[in-house]
Amino acid sequence: MTLSTNDSPALDIIVPVYNDPDGIEATLRSLTALDFEGCRVVVVDNGSTDETRRVVESRMRDQDDVELVVEDEVQGSYAARIRGIEHSTGDVLAFLDADETVDPDWLDTAVEAMEAQGADYLGCNVELTLSEDTLVGRYNARTGFPVKRYLQEQNYAPTCALLVDREVFEELGLFDARLVSGGDREFGERVHEAGFEQGYAENATVYHPARTSLVSLTKKNFRVGRGFCQKQRYYPERYGKPGIPPTPSGPSGGDDDLESIFIRLAFAVLSVVMLACRGVGYYYEFFTGEERDDIPAPTR
């Protein structure tokens, strides 16, 4: 990986957002303090109906390295990221979510790790933060984003903390905008199968708010279940025949040093509930979803 030295930005940070003015404000405020020369922030509004765009436009008046583009034809985070990629010019593309914050040295540390490891695709450490101390929030914080494990066992990093060399997209195509969830894993597996080098930056930390309400967490798991069924529909050779949900994998809640038996039991119950939500989402998609022909599949 070689960053350009011409007048174009060496790196673009792509941030999709939908109806989250407070989240994008916090993210842009955080990115103003980055210790990195030659980067641009591309915010992609995915059809917001609230104050989100006005918040970004206000920030643009103070930050000349922030740009706003719009993707309001296809609703979905991967469609928004694709719009950002198409608008970008940097040699390396970094991806964050619109409610995350980073340390001033995050990008510099991540790029150094990318160069040191010869990585074309790099996941960063994700630390979940609690805006309020709820049982659901603590559960989510303990079961959130083990990025290193994802890379080791499933060959992907989540798009909330990811850097990718532009050449990877040029050779493999972009994310699959047909997916409501799981597009980060599908793309990461493509990267791995093509032989690109994947890496991990332990010291480049992205701070992601934990979901603190049961409604928010159940919606996420419902969407994850739908996404897996969609991956089977579009990629049966990799994920299996639709109709047979995946075997549960990944963290299921809690460490050995939990505070009490009550917390252990509550986390176990939440794990079962979230697994059930994924199952409901899976079969909802299986029985009601259809193959989308209005959105093109990723092409090289």
mmCIF file of C-alpha atoms in Angstrom:
data_model
loop_
_atom_site.group_PDB
_atom_site.id
_atom_site.type_symbol
_atom_site.label_atom_id
_atom_site.label_comp_id
_atom_site.label_asym_id
_atom_site.label_seq_id
_atom_site.Cartn_x
_atom_site.Cartn_y
_atom_site.Cartn_z
ATOM 1 C CA MET A 1 0.000 0.000 0.000
ATOM 2 C CA THR A 2 1.357 3.383 -1.041
ATOM 3 C CA LEU A 3 -0.402 6.647 -0.250
ATOM 4 C CA SER A 4 -0.354 9.219 -3.019
ATOM 5 C CA THR A 5 1.649 12.414 -2.719
ATOM 6 C CA ASN A 6 -0.281 14.500 -5.279
ATOM 7 C CA ASP A 7 -3.017 17.029 -4.586
ATOM 8 C CA SER A 8 -5.738 14.383 -4.151
ATOM 9 C CA PRO A 9 -6.559 13.169 -0.655
ATOM 10 C CA ALA A 10 -4.431 10.186 0.289
ATOM 11 C CA LEU A 11 -7.283 8.728 2.296
ATOM 12 C CA ASP A 12 -11.048 9.129 2.457
ATOM 13 C CA ILE A 13 -13.111 8.359 5.569
ATOM 14 C CA ILE A 14 -16.592 7.239 4.510
ATOM 15 C CA VAL A 15 -19.386 7.673 7.053
ATOM 16 C CA PRO A 16 -22.957 6.613 6.155
ATOM 17 C CA VAL A 17 -25.726 8.223 8.175
ATOM 18 C CA TYR A 18 -29.504 7.998 8.406
ATOM 19 C CA ASN A 19 -31.612 10.130 10.756
ATOM 20 C CA ASP A 20 -28.868 10.538 13.350
ATOM 21 C CA PRO A 21 -27.951 14.224 13.778
ATOM 22 C CA ASP A 22 -26.452 13.736 17.242
ATOM 23 C CA GLY A 23 -24.397 10.744 16.119
ATOM 24 C CA ILE A 24 -22.918 12.406 13.032
ATOM 25 C CA GLU A 25 -22.202 15.571 15.025
ATOM 26 C CA ALA A 26 -20.200 13.541 17.571
ATOM 27 C CA THR A 27 -18.316 11.695 14.835
ATOM 28 C CA LEU A 28 -17.394 14.815 12.869
ATOM 29 C CA ARG A 29 -16.329 16.616 16.036
ATOM 30 C CA SER A 30 -14.077 13.687 16.847
ATOM 31 C CA LEU A 31 -12.560 13.598 13.363
ATOM 32 C CA THR A 32 -11.561 17.278 13.509
ATOM 33 C CA ALA A 33 -8.823 16.346 15.974
ATOM 34 C CA LEU A 34 -7.173 13.652 13.826
ATOM 35 C CA ASP A 35 -3.372 13.765 13.629
ATOM 36 C CA PHE A 36 -3.256 12.848 9.939
ATOM 37 C CA GLU A 37 -2.392 14.869 6.854
ATOM 38 C CA GLY A 38 -4.168 14.388 3.557
ATOM 39 C CA CYS A 39 -7.528 12.893 4.504
ATOM 40 C CA ARG A 40 -11.086 13.825 3.651
ATOM 41 C CA VAL A 41 -14.360 12.871 5.327
ATOM 42 C CA VAL A 42 -17.167 11.809 2.991
ATOM 43 C CA VAL A 43 -20.525 11.744 4.770
ATOM 44 C CA VAL A 44 -23.194 9.837 2.857
ATOM 45 C CA ASP A 45 -26.744 10.728 3.840
ATOM 46 C CA ASN A 46 -29.044 7.761 3.171
ATOM 47 C CA GLY A 47 -32.280 9.710 2.762
ATOM 48 C CA SER A 48 -32.596 11.299 6.201
ATOM 49 C CA THR A 49 -35.837 13.083 6.989
ATOM 50 C CA ASP A 50 -34.677 15.026 10.050
ATOM 51 C CA GLU A 51 -31.911 17.541 10.814
ATOM 52 C CA THR A 52 -29.045 15.253 9.820
ATOM 53 C CA ARG A 53 -28.076 16.986 6.572
ATOM 54 C CA ARG A 54 -28.224 20.417 8.154
ATOM 55 C CA VAL A 55 -25.871 19.245 10.906
ATOM 56 C CA VAL A 56 -23.387 18.015 8.289
ATOM 57 C CA GLU A 57 -23.714 21.196 6.225
ATOM 58 C CA SER A 58 -23.072 23.266 9.340
ATOM 59 C CA ARG A 59 -19.916 21.261 10.031
ATOM 60 C CA MET A 60 -18.812 21.731 6.407
ATOM 61 C CA ARG A 61 -18.669 25.480 6.983
ATOM 62 C CA ASP A 62 -16.086 24.921 9.710
ATOM 63 C CA GLN A 63 -14.295 21.887 8.230
ATOM 64 C CA ASP A 64 -13.193 22.206 4.611
ATOM 65 C CA ASP A 65 -12.182 18.532 4.541
ATOM 66 C CA VAL A 66 -15.800 17.345 4.990
ATOM 67 C CA GLU A 67 -18.069 16.623 2.029
ATOM 68 C CA LEU A 68 -21.704 15.550 1.883
ATOM 69 C CA VAL A 69 -23.108 13.226 -0.761
ATOM 70 C CA VAL A 70 -26.583 11.695 -0.894
ATOM 71 C CA GLU A 71 -27.830 8.179 -1.551
ATOM 72 C CA ASP A 72 -31.611 8.326 -1.344
ATOM 73 C CA GLU A 73 -32.557 5.831 -4.048
ATOM 74 C CA VAL A 74 -31.577 2.656 -2.168
ATOM 75 C CA GLN A 75 -32.147 2.481 1.588
ATOM 76 C CA GLY A 76 -29.300 0.616 3.257
ATOM 77 C CA SER A 77 -25.886 1.188 4.785
ATOM 78 C CA TYR A 78 -24.049 -0.767 2.070
ATOM 79 C CA ALA A 79 -25.683 1.286 -0.686
ATOM 80 C CA ALA A 80 -24.588 4.413 1.176
ATOM 81 C CA ARG A 81 -21.027 3.130 1.507
ATOM 82 C CA ILE A 82 -20.966 2.297 -2.198
ATOM 83 C CA ARG A 83 -22.013 5.870 -2.984
ATOM 84 C CA GLY A 84 -19.158 7.067 -0.789
ATOM 85 C CA ILE A 85 -16.657 4.791 -2.531
ATOM 86 C CA GLU A 86 -17.787 6.028 -5.938
ATOM 87 C CA HIS A 87 -17.330 9.624 -4.788
ATOM 88 C CA SER A 88 -13.952 9.004 -3.162
ATOM 89 C CA THR A 89 -10.510 9.521 -4.700
ATOM 90 C CA GLY A 90 -8.140 8.364 -1.958
ATOM 91 C CA ASP A 91 -5.734 5.441 -2.227
ATOM 92 C CA VAL A 92 -7.093 4.035 1.029
ATOM 93 C CA LEU A 93 -10.711 4.131 2.203
ATOM 94 C CA ALA A 94 -11.609 4.047 5.886
ATOM 95 C CA PHE A 95 -15.116 3.251 7.106
ATOM 96 C CA LEU A 96 -16.796 4.403 10.317
ATOM 97 C CA ASP A 97 -20.380 4.508 11.564
ATOM 98 C CA ALA A 98 -22.134 7.808 12.209
ATOM 99 C CA ASP A 99 -22.209 7.526 15.993
ATOM 100 C CA GLU A 100 -18.586 6.556 16.606
ATOM 101 C CA THR A 101 -15.662 8.543 17.942
ATOM 102 C CA VAL A 102 -11.903 8.033 17.674
ATOM 103 C CA ASP A 103 -8.705 9.183 19.338
ATOM 104 C CA PRO A 104 -6.604 11.818 17.545
ATOM 105 C CA ASP A 105 -3.991 9.192 16.625
ATOM 106 C CA TRP A 106 -6.500 6.559 15.430
ATOM 107 C CA LEU A 107 -5.961 7.000 11.714
ATOM 108 C CA ASP A 108 -2.200 7.454 11.945
ATOM 109 C CA THR A 109 -1.936 4.284 14.071
ATOM 110 C CA ALA A 110 -4.177 2.323 11.691
ATOM 111 C CA VAL A 111 -2.264 3.376 8.570
ATOM 112 C CA GLU A 112 1.064 2.548 10.244
ATOM 113 C CA ALA A 113 -0.272 -0.920 11.111
ATOM 114 C CA MET A 114 -1.527 -1.369 7.565
ATOM 115 C CA GLU A 115 1.875 -0.522 6.141
ATOM 116 C CA ALA A 116 3.820 -2.562 8.709
ATOM 117 C CA GLN A 117 1.684 -5.658 8.103
ATOM 118 C CA GLY A 118 1.529 -5.213 4.333
ATOM 119 C CA ALA A 119 -2.248 -5.363 4.700
ATOM 120 C CA ASP A 120 -4.709 -4.485 1.964
ATOM 121 C CA TYR A 121 -7.642 -4.797 4.374
ATOM 122 C CA LEU A 122 -7.384 -3.831 8.035
ATOM 123 C CA GLY A 123 -9.768 -4.115 10.980
ATOM 124 C CA CYS A 124 -9.422 -1.837 14.001
ATOM 125 C CA ASN A 125 -10.120 -2.490 17.663
ATOM 126 C CA VAL A 126 -13.672 -1.563 18.673
ATOM 127 C CA GLU A 127 -14.497 -0.581 22.240
ATOM 128 C CA LEU A 128 -18.159 -0.301 23.179
ATOM 129 C CA THR A 129 -19.128 2.561 25.456
ATOM 130 C CA LEU A 130 -22.175 2.943 27.690
ATOM 131 C CA SER A 131 -24.176 6.141 27.467
ATOM 132 C CA GLU A 132 -26.266 4.833 30.361
ATOM 133 C CA ASP A 133 -25.789 1.838 32.641
ATOM 134 C CA THR A 134 -28.501 -0.628 31.671
ATOM 135 C CA LEU A 135 -28.486 -4.408 31.763
ATOM 136 C CA VAL A 136 -28.942 -4.548 27.987
ATOM 137 C CA GLY A 137 -26.108 -2.073 27.510
ATOM 138 C CA ARG A 138 -23.748 -4.112 29.678
ATOM 139 C CA TYR A 139 -24.722 -7.254 27.796
ATOM 140 C CA ASN A 140 -24.090 -5.591 24.439
ATOM 141 C CA ALA A 141 -20.763 -4.211 25.635
ATOM 142 C CA ARG A 142 -19.597 -7.703 26.614
ATOM 143 C CA THR A 143 -20.758 -9.369 23.404
ATOM 144 C CA GLY A 144 -20.069 -6.605 20.906
ATOM 145 C CA PHE A 145 -17.227 -6.541 18.389
ATOM 146 C CA PRO A 146 -14.376 -9.047 18.886
ATOM 147 C CA VAL A 147 -12.761 -7.863 15.641
ATOM 148 C CA LYS A 148 -9.555 -9.865 16.021
ATOM 149 C CA ARG A 149 -11.587 -13.028 16.450
ATOM 150 C CA TYR A 150 -13.754 -12.194 13.455
ATOM 151 C CA LEU A 151 -10.627 -11.865 11.313
ATOM 152 C CA GLN A 152 -9.065 -15.063 12.610
ATOM 153 C CA GLU A 153 -12.169 -17.248 12.386
ATOM 154 C CA GLN A 154 -14.392 -15.648 9.728
ATOM 155 C CA ASN A 155 -11.967 -13.545 7.660
ATOM 156 C CA TYR A 156 -13.718 -10.203 7.987
ATOM 157 C CA ALA A 157 -13.848 -6.996 10.004
ATOM 158 C CA PRO A 158 -17.019 -4.950 10.572
ATOM 159 C CA THR A 159 -17.476 -1.857 8.449
ATOM 160 C CA CYS A 160 -17.681 0.277 11.585
ATOM 161 C CA ALA A 161 -13.868 0.084 11.887
ATOM 162 C CA LEU A 162 -12.300 -0.885 8.575
ATOM 163 C CA LEU A 163 -9.590 0.336 6.185
ATOM 164 C CA VAL A 164 -9.371 -0.995 2.619
ATOM 165 C CA ASP A 165 -6.883 -0.324 -0.163
ATOM 166 C CA ARG A 166 -8.707 1.053 -3.210
ATOM 167 C CA GLU A 167 -7.143 -1.641 -5.407
ATOM 168 C CA VAL A 168 -9.149 -4.275 -3.510
ATOM 169 C CA PHE A 169 -12.441 -2.689 -4.589
ATOM 170 C CA GLU A 170 -11.149 -2.219 -8.127
ATOM 171 C CA GLU A 171 -10.372 -5.929 -8.414
ATOM 172 C CA LEU A 172 -13.240 -7.494 -6.406
ATOM 173 C CA GLY A 173 -16.110 -5.060 -6.781
ATOM 174 C CA LEU A 174 -17.924 -3.226 -3.992
ATOM 175 C CA PHE A 175 -20.202 -4.227 -1.119
ATOM 176 C CA ASP A 176 -23.431 -6.059 -1.883
ATOM 177 C CA ALA A 177 -26.179 -3.451 -1.490
ATOM 178 C CA ARG A 178 -28.877 -6.133 -1.659
ATOM 179 C CA LEU A 179 -28.031 -7.213 1.892
ATOM 180 C CA VAL A 180 -29.625 -5.575 4.930
ATOM 181 C CA SER A 181 -26.907 -7.061 7.163
ATOM 182 C CA GLY A 182 -23.793 -9.183 6.807
ATOM 183 C CA GLY A 183 -22.350 -7.375 3.805
ATOM 184 C CA ASP A 184 -19.150 -6.731 5.734
ATOM 185 C CA ARG A 185 -18.612 -10.470 6.224
ATOM 186 C CA GLU A 186 -19.499 -11.299 2.625
ATOM 187 C CA PHE A 187 -17.013 -8.732 1.344
ATOM 188 C CA GLY A 188 -14.296 -9.766 3.812
ATOM 189 C CA GLU A 189 -14.579 -13.382 2.703
ATOM 190 C CA ARG A 190 -14.227 -12.278 -0.916
ATOM 191 C CA VAL A 191 -11.078 -10.394 0.071
ATOM 192 C CA HIS A 192 -9.671 -13.449 1.835
ATOM 193 C CA GLU A 193 -10.521 -15.857 -0.986
ATOM 194 C CA ALA A 194 -8.808 -13.559 -3.497
ATOM 195 C CA GLY A 195 -5.580 -13.742 -1.496
ATOM 196 C CA PHE A 196 -5.367 -10.159 -0.295
ATOM 197 C CA GLU A 197 -3.570 -9.634 3.017
ATOM 198 C CA GLN A 198 -5.835 -8.968 5.984
ATOM 199 C CA GLY A 199 -4.580 -7.314 9.142
ATOM 200 C CA TYR A 200 -5.620 -6.036 12.548
ATOM 201 C CA ALA A 201 -4.669 -2.861 14.418
ATOM 202 C CA GLU A 202 -4.946 -3.561 18.151
ATOM 203 C CA ASN A 203 -3.945 -0.023 19.139
ATOM 204 C CA ALA A 204 -6.194 1.831 16.683
ATOM 205 C CA THR A 205 -9.403 2.038 18.683
ATOM 206 C CA VAL A 206 -12.847 3.083 17.534
ATOM 207 C CA TYR A 207 -15.405 3.884 20.248
ATOM 208 C CA HIS A 208 -18.875 2.580 19.444
ATOM 209 C CA PRO A 209 -21.923 3.293 21.654
ATOM 210 C CA ALA A 210 -23.489 0.114 22.993
ATOM 211 C CA ARG A 211 -27.176 -0.438 22.417
ATOM 212 C CA THR A 212 -28.753 0.196 25.797
ATOM 213 C CA SER A 213 -32.401 -0.621 25.057
ATOM 214 C CA LEU A 214 -33.969 -4.002 24.447
ATOM 215 C CA VAL A 215 -35.862 -2.672 21.423
ATOM 216 C CA SER A 216 -32.676 -1.458 19.731
ATOM 217 C CA LEU A 217 -30.813 -4.712 20.344
ATOM 218 C CA THR A 218 -33.699 -6.910 19.184
ATOM 219 C CA LYS A 219 -34.034 -4.871 15.974
ATOM 220 C CA LYS A 220 -30.353 -5.377 15.270
ATOM 221 C CA ASN A 221 -30.568 -9.143 15.783
ATOM 222 C CA PHE A 222 -33.725 -9.356 13.661
ATOM 223 C CA ARG A 223 -31.820 -7.585 10.876
ATOM 224 C CA VAL A 224 -28.815 -9.903 11.285
ATOM 225 C CA GLY A 225 -31.105 -12.912 10.866
ATOM 226 C CA ARG A 226 -32.592 -11.418 7.710
ATOM 227 C CA GLY A 227 -29.130 -10.708 6.364
ATOM 228 C CA PHE A 228 -27.971 -14.282 6.760
ATOM 229 C CA CYS A 229 -30.992 -15.605 4.870
ATOM 230 C CA GLN A 230 -30.252 -13.108 2.104
ATOM 231 C CA LYS A 231 -26.639 -14.276 1.903
ATOM 232 C CA GLN A 232 -27.872 -17.842 1.444
ATOM 233 C CA ARG A 233 -30.227 -16.638 -1.284
ATOM 234 C CA TYR A 234 -27.466 -14.889 -3.225
ATOM 235 C CA TYR A 235 -24.457 -17.049 -2.263
ATOM 236 C CA PRO A 236 -25.692 -20.615 -1.553
ATOM 237 C CA GLU A 237 -22.303 -22.085 -2.445
ATOM 238 C CA ARG A 238 -20.787 -20.223 0.507
ATOM 239 C CA TYR A 239 -23.602 -20.050 3.067
ATOM 240 C CA GLY A 240 -25.828 -23.028 2.362
ATOM 241 C CA LYS A 241 -29.308 -23.531 1.005
ATOM 242 C CA PRO A 242 -31.996 -21.075 2.156
ATOM 243 C CA GLY A 243 -34.317 -22.587 4.732
ATOM 244 C CA ILE A 244 -31.592 -23.942 6.988
ATOM 245 C CA PRO A 245 -30.405 -21.253 9.413
ATOM 246 C CA PRO A 246 -26.744 -21.138 10.502
ATOM 247 C CA THR A 247 -25.342 -22.770 13.592
ATOM 248 C CA PRO A 248 -24.962 -20.074 16.283
ATOM 249 C CA SER A 249 -21.407 -18.795 16.522
ATOM 250 C CA GLY A 250 -19.523 -15.970 18.168
ATOM 251 C CA PRO A 251 -19.718 -14.598 21.706
ATOM 252 C CA SER A 252 -22.871 -15.517 23.561
ATOM 253 C CA GLY A 253 -22.586 -13.327 26.609
ATOM 254 C CA GLY A 254 -20.586 -12.757 29.715
ATOM 255 C CA ASP A 255 -17.190 -13.455 31.225
ATOM 256 C CA ASP A 256 -16.295 -15.621 34.173
ATOM 257 C CA ASP A 257 -15.958 -12.621 36.459
ATOM 258 C CA LEU A 258 -19.524 -11.346 36.252
ATOM 259 C CA GLU A 259 -20.770 -9.518 39.304
ATOM 260 C CA SER A 260 -23.472 -11.925 40.420
ATOM 261 C CA ILE A 261 -25.481 -15.026 39.676
ATOM 262 C CA PHE A 262 -28.340 -12.705 38.736
ATOM 263 C CA ILE A 263 -26.226 -11.041 36.042
ATOM 264 C CA ARG A 264 -25.106 -14.427 34.719
ATOM 265 C CA LEU A 265 -28.698 -15.581 34.493
ATOM 266 C CA ALA A 266 -29.895 -12.339 32.919
ATOM 267 C CA PHE A 267 -27.170 -12.479 30.286
ATOM 268 C CA ALA A 268 -28.025 -16.106 29.518
ATOM 269 C CA VAL A 269 -31.679 -15.154 29.042
ATOM 270 C CA LEU A 270 -30.709 -12.227 26.806
ATOM 271 C CA SER A 271 -28.540 -14.550 24.711
ATOM 272 C CA VAL A 272 -31.517 -16.851 24.125
ATOM 273 C CA VAL A 273 -33.784 -13.914 23.307
ATOM 274 C CA MET A 274 -31.303 -12.447 20.810
ATOM 275 C CA LEU A 275 -30.822 -15.837 19.166
ATOM 276 C CA ALA A 276 -34.594 -16.115 18.864
ATOM 277 C CA CYS A 277 -34.743 -12.649 17.276
ATOM 278 C CA ARG A 278 -32.207 -13.742 14.687
ATOM 279 C CA GLY A 279 -34.290 -16.820 13.989
ATOM 280 C CA VAL A 280 -37.447 -14.764 13.563
ATOM 281 C CA GLY A 281 -35.613 -12.389 11.244
ATOM 282 C CA TYR A 282 -34.224 -15.316 9.256
ATOM 283 C CA TYR A 283 -37.598 -16.936 8.668
ATOM 284 C CA TYR A 284 -39.286 -13.581 8.062
ATOM 285 C CA GLU A 285 -36.859 -13.041 5.195
ATOM 286 C CA PHE A 286 -37.175 -16.656 4.039
ATOM 287 C CA PHE A 287 -40.970 -16.510 3.737
ATOM 288 C CA THR A 288 -41.498 -12.888 2.687
ATOM 289 C CA GLY A 289 -38.249 -11.765 1.077
ATOM 290 C CA GLU A 290 -37.547 -11.886 -2.632
ATOM 291 C CA GLU A 291 -34.427 -11.750 -4.730
ATOM 292 C CA ARG A 292 -33.847 -8.132 -5.676
ATOM 293 C CA ASP A 293 -33.231 -7.462 -9.319
ATOM 294 C CA ASP A 294 -33.365 -3.667 -8.978
ATOM 295 C CA ILE A 295 -29.950 -3.590 -7.278
ATOM 296 C CA PRO A 296 -26.975 -5.016 -9.185
ATOM 297 C CA ALA A 297 -24.791 -7.698 -7.645
ATOM 298 C CA PRO A 298 -21.168 -6.754 -6.969
ATOM 299 C CA THR A 299 -19.065 -7.034 -10.128
ATOM 300 C CA ARG A 300 -15.340 -6.933 -10.671
#
